[in-house]
Coordinates of N, CA and C in Angstrom, one line a residue:
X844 N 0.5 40.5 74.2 CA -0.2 41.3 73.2 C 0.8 42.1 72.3
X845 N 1.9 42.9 72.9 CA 2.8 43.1 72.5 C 3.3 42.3 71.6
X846 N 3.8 41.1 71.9 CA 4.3 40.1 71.3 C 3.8 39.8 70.0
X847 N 2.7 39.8 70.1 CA 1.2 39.1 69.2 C 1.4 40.2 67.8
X848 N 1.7 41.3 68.2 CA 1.2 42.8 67.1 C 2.5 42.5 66.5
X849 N 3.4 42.2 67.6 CA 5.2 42.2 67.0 C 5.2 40.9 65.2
X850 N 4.5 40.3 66.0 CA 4.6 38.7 64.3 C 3.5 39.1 63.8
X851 N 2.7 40.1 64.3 CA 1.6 40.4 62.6 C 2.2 41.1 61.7
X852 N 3.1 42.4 62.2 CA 3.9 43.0 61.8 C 4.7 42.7 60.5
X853 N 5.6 41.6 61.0 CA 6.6 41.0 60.4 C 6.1 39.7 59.1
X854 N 5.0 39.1 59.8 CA 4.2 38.3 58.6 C 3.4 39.2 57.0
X855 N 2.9 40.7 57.7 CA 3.0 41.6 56.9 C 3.7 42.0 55.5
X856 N 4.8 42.3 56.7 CA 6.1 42.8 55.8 C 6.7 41.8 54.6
X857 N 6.3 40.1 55.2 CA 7.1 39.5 54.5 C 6.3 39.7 53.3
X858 N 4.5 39.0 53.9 CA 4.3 38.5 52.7 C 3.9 39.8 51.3
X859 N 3.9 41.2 51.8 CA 4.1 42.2 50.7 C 5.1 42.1 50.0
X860 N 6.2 41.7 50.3 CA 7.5 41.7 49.6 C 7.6 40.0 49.2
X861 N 6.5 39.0 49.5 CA 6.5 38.0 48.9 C 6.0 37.9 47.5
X862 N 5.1 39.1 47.6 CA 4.3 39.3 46.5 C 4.8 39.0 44.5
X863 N 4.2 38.3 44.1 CA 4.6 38.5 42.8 C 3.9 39.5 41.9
X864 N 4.4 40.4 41.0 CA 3.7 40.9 39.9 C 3.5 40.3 38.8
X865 N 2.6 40.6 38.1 CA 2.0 39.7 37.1 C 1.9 41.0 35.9
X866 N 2.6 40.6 34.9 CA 2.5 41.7 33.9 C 1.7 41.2 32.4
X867 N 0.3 41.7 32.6 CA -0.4 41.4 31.2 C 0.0 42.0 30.0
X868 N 0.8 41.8 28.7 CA 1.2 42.3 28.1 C 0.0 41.8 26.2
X869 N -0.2 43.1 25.7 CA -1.0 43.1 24.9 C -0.8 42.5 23.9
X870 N -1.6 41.0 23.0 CA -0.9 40.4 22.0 C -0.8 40.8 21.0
X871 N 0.7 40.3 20.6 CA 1.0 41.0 19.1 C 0.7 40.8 17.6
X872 N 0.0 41.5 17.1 CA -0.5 41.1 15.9 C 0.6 40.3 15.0
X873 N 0.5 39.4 14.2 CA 1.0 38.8 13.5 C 1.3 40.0 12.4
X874 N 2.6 39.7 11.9 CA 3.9 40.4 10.5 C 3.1 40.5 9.4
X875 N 2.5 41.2 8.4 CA 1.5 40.7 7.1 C 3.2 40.2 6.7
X876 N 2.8 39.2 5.6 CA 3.6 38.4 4.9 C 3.6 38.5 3.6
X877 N 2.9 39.8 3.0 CA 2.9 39.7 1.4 C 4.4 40.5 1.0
X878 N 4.1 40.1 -0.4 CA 5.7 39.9 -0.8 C 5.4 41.6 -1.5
X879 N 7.0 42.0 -1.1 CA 6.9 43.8 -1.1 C 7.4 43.0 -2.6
X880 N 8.0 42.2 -3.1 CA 8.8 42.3 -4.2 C 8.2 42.8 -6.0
X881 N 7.2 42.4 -5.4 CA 6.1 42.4 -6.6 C 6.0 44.1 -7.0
X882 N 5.9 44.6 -6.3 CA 5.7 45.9 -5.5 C 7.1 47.2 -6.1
X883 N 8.1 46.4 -5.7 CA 9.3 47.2 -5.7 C 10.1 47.0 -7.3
X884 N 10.1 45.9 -7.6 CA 10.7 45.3 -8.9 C 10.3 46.1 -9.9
X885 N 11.5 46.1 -10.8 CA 11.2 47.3 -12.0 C 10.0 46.7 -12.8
X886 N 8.9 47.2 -13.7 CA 8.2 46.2 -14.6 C 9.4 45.7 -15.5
X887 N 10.3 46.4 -16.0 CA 11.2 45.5 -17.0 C 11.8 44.3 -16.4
X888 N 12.3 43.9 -14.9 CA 12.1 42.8 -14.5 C 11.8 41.6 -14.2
X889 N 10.4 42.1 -13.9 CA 9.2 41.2 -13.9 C 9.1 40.5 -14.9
X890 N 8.8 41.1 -16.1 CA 8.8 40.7 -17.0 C 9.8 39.6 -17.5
X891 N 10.9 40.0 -17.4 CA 12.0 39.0 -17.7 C 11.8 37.6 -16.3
X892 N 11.6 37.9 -15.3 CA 11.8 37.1 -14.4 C 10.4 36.4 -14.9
X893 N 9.3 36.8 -14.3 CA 7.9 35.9 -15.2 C 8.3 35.3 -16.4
X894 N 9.0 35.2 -17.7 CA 8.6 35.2 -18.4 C 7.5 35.1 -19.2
X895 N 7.3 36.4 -19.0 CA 6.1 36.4 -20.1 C 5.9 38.1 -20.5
X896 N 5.0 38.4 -21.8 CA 5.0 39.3 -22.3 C 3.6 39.9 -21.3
X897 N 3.7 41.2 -21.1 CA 2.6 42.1 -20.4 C 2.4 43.3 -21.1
X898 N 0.9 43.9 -21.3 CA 0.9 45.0 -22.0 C 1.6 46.1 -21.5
X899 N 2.3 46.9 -22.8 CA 2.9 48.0 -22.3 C 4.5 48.4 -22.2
X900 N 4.9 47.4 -21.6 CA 5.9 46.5 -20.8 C 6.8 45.8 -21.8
X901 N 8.3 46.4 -21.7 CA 9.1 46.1 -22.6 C 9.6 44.6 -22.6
X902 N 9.8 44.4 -24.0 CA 10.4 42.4 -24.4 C 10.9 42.1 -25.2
X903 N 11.4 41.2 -26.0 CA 12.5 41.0 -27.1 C 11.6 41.3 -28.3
X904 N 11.7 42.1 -29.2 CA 11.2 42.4 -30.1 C 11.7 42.5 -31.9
X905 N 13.4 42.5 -31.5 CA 14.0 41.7 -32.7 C 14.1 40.9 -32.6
X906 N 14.8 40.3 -34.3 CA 15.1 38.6 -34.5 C 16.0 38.8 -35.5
X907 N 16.8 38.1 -35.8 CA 17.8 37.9 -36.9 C 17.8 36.7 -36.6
X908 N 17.4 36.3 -37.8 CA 17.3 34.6 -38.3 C 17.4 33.9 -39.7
X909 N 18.5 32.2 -39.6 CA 18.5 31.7 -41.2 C 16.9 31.3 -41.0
X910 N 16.5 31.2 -42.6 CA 15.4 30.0 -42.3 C 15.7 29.2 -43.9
X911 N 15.2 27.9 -43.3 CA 16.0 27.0 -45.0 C 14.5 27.0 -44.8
X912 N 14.5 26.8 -46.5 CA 12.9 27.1 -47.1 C 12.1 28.2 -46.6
X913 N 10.7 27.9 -46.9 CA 9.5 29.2 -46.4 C 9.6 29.8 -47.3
X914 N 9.8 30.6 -47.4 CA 9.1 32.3 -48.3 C 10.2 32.0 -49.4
X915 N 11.6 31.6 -49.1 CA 13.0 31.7 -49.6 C 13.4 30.5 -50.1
X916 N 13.3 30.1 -51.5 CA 14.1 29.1 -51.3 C 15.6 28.6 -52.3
X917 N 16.4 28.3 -51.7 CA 16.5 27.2 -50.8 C 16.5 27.8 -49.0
X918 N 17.3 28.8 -48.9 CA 17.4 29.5 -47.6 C 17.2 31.2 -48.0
X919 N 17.5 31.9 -46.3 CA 17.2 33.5 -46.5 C 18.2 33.8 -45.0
X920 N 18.2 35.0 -45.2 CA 18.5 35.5 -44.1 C 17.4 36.2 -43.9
X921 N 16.9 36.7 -42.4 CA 15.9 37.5 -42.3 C 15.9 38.6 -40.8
X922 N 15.0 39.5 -41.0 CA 15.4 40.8 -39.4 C 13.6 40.5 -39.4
X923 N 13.0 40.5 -38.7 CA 12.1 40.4 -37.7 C 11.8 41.5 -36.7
X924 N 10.7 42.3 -36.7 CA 10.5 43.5 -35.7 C 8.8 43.4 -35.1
X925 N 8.6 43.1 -33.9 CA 7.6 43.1 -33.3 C 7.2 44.3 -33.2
X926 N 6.3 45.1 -33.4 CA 5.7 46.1 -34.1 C 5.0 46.3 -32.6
X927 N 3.9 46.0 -32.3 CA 3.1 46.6 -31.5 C 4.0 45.9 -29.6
X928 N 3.2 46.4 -28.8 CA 3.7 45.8 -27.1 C 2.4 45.2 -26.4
X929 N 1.9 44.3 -26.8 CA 0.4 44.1 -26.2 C 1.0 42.9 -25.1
X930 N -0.1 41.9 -24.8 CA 0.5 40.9 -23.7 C 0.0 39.8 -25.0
X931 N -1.2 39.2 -25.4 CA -1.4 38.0 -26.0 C -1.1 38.2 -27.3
X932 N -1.7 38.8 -28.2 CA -1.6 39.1 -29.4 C -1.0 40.0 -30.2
X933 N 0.5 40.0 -30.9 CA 1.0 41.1 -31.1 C 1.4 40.9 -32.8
X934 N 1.9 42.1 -33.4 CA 2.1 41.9 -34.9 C 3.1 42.6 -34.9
X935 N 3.8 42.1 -36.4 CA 5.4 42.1 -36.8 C 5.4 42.2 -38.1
X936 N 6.4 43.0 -38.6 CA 6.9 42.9 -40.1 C 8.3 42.0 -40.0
X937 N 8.4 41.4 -41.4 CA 9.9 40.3 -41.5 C 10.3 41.1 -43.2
X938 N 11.2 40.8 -43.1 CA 12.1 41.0 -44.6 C 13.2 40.5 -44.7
X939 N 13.5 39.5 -45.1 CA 14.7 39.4 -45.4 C 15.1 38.6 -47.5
X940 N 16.0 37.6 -47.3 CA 16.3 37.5 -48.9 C 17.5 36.9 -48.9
X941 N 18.6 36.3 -50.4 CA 19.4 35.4 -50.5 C 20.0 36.2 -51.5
X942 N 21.0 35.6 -51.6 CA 21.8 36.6 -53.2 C 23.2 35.1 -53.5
X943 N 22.7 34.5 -54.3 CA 23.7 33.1 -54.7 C 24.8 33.7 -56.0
X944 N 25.5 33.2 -56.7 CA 26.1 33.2 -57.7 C 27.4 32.4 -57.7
X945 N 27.2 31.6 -58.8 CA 27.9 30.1 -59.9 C 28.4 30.7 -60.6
X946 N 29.8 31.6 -60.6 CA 30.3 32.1 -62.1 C 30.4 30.5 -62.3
X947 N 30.8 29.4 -62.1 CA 31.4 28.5 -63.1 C 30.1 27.3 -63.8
X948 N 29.1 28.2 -63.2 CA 27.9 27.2 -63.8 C 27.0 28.6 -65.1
X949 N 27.9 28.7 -65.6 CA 27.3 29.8 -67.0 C 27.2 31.4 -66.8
X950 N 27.6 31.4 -65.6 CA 27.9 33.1 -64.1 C 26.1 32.8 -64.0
X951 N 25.6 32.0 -63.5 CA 24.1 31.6 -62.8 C 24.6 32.5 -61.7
X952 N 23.4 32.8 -61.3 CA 23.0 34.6 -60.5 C 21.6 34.1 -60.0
X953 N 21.4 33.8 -58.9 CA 20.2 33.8 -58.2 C 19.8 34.5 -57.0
X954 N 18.7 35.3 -56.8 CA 18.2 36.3 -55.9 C 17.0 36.2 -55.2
X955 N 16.6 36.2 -54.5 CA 15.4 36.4 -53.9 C 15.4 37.4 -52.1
X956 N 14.3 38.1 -53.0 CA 13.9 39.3 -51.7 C 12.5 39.2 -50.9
X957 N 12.0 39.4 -49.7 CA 10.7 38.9 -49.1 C 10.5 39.6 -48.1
X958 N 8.9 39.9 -48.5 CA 8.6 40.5 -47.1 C 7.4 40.0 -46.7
X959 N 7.0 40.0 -45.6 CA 6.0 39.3 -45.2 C 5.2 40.0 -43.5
X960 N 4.1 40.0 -42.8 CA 3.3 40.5 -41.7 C 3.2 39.6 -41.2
X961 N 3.4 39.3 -40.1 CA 3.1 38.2 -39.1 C 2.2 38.7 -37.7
X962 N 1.4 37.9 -37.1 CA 0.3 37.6 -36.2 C 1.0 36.8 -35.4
X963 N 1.6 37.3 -34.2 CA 1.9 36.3 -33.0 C 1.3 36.3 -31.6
X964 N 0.8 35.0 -31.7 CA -0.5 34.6 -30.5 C 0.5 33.6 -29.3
X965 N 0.5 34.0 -27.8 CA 1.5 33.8 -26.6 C 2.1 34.9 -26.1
X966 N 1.7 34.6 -24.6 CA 2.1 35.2 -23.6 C 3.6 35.2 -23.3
X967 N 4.2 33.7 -23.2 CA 5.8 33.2 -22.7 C 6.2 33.1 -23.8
X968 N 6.8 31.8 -23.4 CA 8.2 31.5 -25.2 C 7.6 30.7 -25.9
X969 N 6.2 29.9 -26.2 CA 5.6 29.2 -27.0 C 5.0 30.0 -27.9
X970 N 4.7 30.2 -29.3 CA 3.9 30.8 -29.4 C 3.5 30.1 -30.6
X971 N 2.5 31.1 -31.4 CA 1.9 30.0 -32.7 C 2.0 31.5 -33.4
X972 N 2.7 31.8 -34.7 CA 2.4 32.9 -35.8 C 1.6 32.2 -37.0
X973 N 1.4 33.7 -37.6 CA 0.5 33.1 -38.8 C 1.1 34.4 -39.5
X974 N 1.5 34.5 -41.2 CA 1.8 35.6 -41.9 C 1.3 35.6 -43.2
X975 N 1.3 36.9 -43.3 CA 1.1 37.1 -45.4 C 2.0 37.6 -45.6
X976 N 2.4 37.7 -47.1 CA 3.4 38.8 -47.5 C 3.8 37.9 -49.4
X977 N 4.8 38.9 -49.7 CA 4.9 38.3 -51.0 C 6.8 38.2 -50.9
X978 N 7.0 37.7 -51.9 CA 8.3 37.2 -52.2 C 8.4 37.6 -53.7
X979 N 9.8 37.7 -54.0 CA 10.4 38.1 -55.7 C 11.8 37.4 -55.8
X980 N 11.5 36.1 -56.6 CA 12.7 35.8 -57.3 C 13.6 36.3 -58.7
X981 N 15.1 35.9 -58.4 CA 15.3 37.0 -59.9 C 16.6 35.5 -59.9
X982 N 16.9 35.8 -61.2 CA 17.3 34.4 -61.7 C 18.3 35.1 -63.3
X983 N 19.4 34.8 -63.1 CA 20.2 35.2 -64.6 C 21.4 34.3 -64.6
X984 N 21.2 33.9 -65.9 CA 22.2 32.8 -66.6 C 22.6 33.5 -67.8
X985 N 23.6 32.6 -68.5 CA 24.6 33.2 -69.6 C 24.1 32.2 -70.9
X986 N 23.8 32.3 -71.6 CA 22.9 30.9 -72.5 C 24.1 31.0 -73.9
X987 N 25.2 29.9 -73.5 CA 25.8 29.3 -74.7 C 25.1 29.8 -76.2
X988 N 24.2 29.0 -76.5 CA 23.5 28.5 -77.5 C 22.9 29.7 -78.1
X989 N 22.2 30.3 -77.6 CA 22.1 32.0 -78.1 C 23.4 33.5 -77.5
X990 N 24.5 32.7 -77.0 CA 25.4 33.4 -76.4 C 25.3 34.8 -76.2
X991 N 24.1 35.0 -74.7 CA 23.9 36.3 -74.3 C 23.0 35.8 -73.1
X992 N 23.1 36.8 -72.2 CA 22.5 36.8 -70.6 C 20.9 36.9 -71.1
X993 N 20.5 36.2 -70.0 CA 19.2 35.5 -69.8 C 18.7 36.1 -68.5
X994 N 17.6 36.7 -68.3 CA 17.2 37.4 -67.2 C 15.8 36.5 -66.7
X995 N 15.3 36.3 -65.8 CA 13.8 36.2 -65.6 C 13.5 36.8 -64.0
X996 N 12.3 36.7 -63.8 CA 11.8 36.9 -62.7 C 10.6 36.4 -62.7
X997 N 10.2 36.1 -61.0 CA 9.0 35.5 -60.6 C 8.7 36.2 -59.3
X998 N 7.3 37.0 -59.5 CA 6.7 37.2 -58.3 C 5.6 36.4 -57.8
X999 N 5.5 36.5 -56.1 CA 4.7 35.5 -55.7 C 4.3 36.1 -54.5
X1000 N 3.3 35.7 -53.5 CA 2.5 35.9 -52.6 C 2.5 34.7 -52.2
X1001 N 2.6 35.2 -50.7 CA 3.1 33.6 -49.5 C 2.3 33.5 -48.5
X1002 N 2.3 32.3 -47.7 CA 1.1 32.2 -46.5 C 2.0 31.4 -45.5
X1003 N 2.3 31.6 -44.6 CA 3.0 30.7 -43.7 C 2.3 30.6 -42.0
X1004 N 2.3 29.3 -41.7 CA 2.3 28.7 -40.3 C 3.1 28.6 -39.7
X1005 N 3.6 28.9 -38.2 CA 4.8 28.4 -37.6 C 4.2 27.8 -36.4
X1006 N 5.2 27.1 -35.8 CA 5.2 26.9 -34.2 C 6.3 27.7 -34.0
X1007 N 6.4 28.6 -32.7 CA 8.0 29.1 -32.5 C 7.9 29.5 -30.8
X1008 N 9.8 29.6 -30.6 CA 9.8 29.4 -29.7 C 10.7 30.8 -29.4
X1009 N 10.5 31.7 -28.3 CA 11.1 32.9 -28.6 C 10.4 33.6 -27.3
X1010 N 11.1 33.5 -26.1 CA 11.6 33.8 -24.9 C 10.9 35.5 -24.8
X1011 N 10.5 36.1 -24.0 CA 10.3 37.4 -23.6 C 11.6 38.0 -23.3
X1012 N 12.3 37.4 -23.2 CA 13.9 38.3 -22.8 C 14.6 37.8 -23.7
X1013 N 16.0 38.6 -23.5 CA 16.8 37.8 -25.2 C 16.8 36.2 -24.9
X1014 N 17.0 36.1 -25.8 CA 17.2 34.6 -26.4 C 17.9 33.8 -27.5
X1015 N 17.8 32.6 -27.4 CA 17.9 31.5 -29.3 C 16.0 31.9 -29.5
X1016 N 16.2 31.6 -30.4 CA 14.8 31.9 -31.4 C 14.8 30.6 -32.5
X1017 N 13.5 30.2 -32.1 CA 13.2 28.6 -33.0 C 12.1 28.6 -33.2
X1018 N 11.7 28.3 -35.1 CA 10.7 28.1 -35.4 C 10.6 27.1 -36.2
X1019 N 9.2 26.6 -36.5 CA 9.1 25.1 -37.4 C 7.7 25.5 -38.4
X1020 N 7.5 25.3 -39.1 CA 6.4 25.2 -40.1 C 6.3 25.0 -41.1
X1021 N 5.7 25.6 -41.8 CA 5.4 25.6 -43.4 C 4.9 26.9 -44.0
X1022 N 5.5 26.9 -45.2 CA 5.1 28.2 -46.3 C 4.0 27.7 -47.3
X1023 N 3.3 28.3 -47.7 CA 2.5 28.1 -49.0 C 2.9 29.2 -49.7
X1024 N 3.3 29.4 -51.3 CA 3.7 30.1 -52.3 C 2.9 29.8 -53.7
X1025 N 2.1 30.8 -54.0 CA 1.2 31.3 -55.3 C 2.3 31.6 -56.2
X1026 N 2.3 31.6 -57.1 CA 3.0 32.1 -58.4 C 1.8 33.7 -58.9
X1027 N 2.3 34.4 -59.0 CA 1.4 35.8 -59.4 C 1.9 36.0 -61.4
X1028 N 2.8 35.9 -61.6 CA 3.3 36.2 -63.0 C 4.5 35.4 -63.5
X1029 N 5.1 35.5 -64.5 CA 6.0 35.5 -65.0 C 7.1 36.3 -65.8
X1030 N 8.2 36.5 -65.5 CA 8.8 37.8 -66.6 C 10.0 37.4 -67.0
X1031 N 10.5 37.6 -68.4 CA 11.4 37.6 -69.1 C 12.2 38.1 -69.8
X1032 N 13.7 38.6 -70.1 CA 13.6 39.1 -71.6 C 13.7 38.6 -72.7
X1033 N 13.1 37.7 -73.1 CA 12.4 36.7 -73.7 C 10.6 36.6 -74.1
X1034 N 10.5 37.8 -75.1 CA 9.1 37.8 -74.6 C 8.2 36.8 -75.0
X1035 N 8.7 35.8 -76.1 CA 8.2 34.5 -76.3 C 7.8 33.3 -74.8
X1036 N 8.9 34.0 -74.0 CA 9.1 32.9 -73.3 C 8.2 33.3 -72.0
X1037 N 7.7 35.0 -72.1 CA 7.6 35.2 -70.9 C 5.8 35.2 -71.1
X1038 N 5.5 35.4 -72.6 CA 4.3 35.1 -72.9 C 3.3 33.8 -72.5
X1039 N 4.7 32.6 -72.6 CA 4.2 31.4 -72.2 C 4.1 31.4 -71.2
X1040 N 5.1 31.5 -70.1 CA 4.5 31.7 -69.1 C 3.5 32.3 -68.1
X1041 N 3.3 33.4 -68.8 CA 2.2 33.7 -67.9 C 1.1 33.2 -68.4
X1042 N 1.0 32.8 -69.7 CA -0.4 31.8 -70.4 C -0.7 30.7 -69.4
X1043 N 0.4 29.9 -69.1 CA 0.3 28.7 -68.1 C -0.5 29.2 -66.6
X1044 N 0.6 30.5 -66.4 CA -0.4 30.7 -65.1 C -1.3 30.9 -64.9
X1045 N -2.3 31.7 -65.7 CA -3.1 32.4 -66.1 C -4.4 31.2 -66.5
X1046 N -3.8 30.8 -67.1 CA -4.7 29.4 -67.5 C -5.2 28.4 -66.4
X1047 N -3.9 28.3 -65.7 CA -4.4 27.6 -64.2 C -5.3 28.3 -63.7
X1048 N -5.4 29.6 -63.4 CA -5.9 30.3 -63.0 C -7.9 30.5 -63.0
X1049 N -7.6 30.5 -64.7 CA -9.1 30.1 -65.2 C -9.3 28.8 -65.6
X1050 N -8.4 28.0 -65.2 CA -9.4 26.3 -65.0 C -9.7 26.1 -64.2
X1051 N -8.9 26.2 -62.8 CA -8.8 25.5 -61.8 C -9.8 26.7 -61.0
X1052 N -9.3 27.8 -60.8 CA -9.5 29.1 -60.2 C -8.5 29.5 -58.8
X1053 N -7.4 28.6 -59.0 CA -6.2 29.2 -58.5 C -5.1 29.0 -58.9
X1054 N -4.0 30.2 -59.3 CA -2.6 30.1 -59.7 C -1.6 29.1 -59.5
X1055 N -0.7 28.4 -60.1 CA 0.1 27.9 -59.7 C 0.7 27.5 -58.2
X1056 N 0.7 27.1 -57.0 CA 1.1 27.1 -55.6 C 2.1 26.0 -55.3
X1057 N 2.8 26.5 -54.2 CA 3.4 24.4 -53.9 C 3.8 25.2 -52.3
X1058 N 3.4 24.2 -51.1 CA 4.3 24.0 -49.9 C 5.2 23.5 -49.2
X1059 N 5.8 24.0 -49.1 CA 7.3 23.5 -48.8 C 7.1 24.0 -47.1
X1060 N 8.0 23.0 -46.2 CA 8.3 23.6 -45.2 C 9.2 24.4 -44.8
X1061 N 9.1 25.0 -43.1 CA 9.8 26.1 -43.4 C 10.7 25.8 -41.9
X1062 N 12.3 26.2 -41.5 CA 12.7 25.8 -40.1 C 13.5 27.0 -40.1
X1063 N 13.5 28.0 -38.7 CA 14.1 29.1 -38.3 C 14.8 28.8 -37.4
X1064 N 16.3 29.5 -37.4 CA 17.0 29.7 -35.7 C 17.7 30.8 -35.7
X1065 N 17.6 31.2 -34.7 CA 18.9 32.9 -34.9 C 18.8 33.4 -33.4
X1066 N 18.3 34.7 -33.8 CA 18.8 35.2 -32.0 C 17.5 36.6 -31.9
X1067 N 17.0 36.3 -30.5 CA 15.7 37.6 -30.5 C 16.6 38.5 -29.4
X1068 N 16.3 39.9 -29.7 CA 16.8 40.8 -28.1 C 16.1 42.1 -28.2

């Protein structure tokens, strides 16, 4: 009996200390995985890194650009200022102009100044503009034949289409289109001469029922920041 109590004892002992614990441990919710970056990133950033324009939210809004033809011809130099900060549809003034001179072609003197309002539709670097504005040529030669300077000038009113290409952050800046150009008057000091012409224009004007025009295409490159 003794004996008997002695190996319950000891089969006891073992198998408590045989014992395994089992630890249920609570499962762990999964990491959220949305991106803090969105979140933390300056909007000026973003913006550059998206490219794209967002309301509010700063973007390249100058331009210095040649453009052969358009408003100017034969070429211009021109400054470009995006006026408003929207995201799709934003508006701009342009101005620019040429200044030539041939002393050895009679001191020929040619000028032209322009200004013009543009409508630019795009979010990224594609965009489509549309503009109005007017243009003024000035034009003086040395005339042999009556041996004395010759002055004239021509104002006009312009319509242009582009395709362009012009990055939300600085950039090259590229455009392609066409100008349309109205003739508005003619001036001279010549008043024989300046009579005639505005008779011509004028006359187009009341046959047809519009002024003198011609379209020429127009191609820009320079730099937006």
């Amino acid at each position: 009996m003794k004996k008997l109590f002695t190996i319950i004892l000891v089969l006891g002992y073992i198998a408590a200390h045989a014992q395994t614990t089992i630890k249920i441990e609570p499962k762990k919710k999964p990491t959220p995985t949305t991106r803090v970056e969105a979140a933390t990133t300056p909007p000026q950033l973003r913006t550059i890194k998206g490219e794209q324009r967002i309301k509010g939210e700063k973007f390249s809004r100058n331009t210095i650009y040649l453009n052969l033809l358009g408003t100017s011809v034969p070429a211009s130099i021109n400054y470009e200022r995006i006026i408003t900060k929207n995201g799709l549809i934003n508006f701009g003034a342009k101005i620019g102009g040429f200044y030539f001179k041939f002393p050895e072609y009679n001191k020929l003197t040619l000028a032209n100044a322009s200004f013009e309002f543009n409508m630019l539709v795009g979010r990224k670097s594609h965009l489509f503009t549309m503009g109005f504005g007017w243009a003024g040529y000035y034009g003086q030669w040395y005339s042999n034949r009556q041996e004395e300077t010759r002055n004239y000038g021509i104002p006009t009113s312009t319509f242009s289409m582009h395709y362009r290409f012009q990055k939300p952050s600085h950039s090259v800046f590229f455009q392609v289109g066409f100008t349309s150009t109205t003739l508005l008057g003619f001036a001279s000091d010549d008043l024989v001469e300046m009579a005639i012409g505005n008779a011509v224009i004028y006359g187009m004007d009341l046959i047809f029922g519009e002024k003198p025009s011609f379209t020429v295409p127009s191609i820009g490159i320079g730099y937006s920041f």
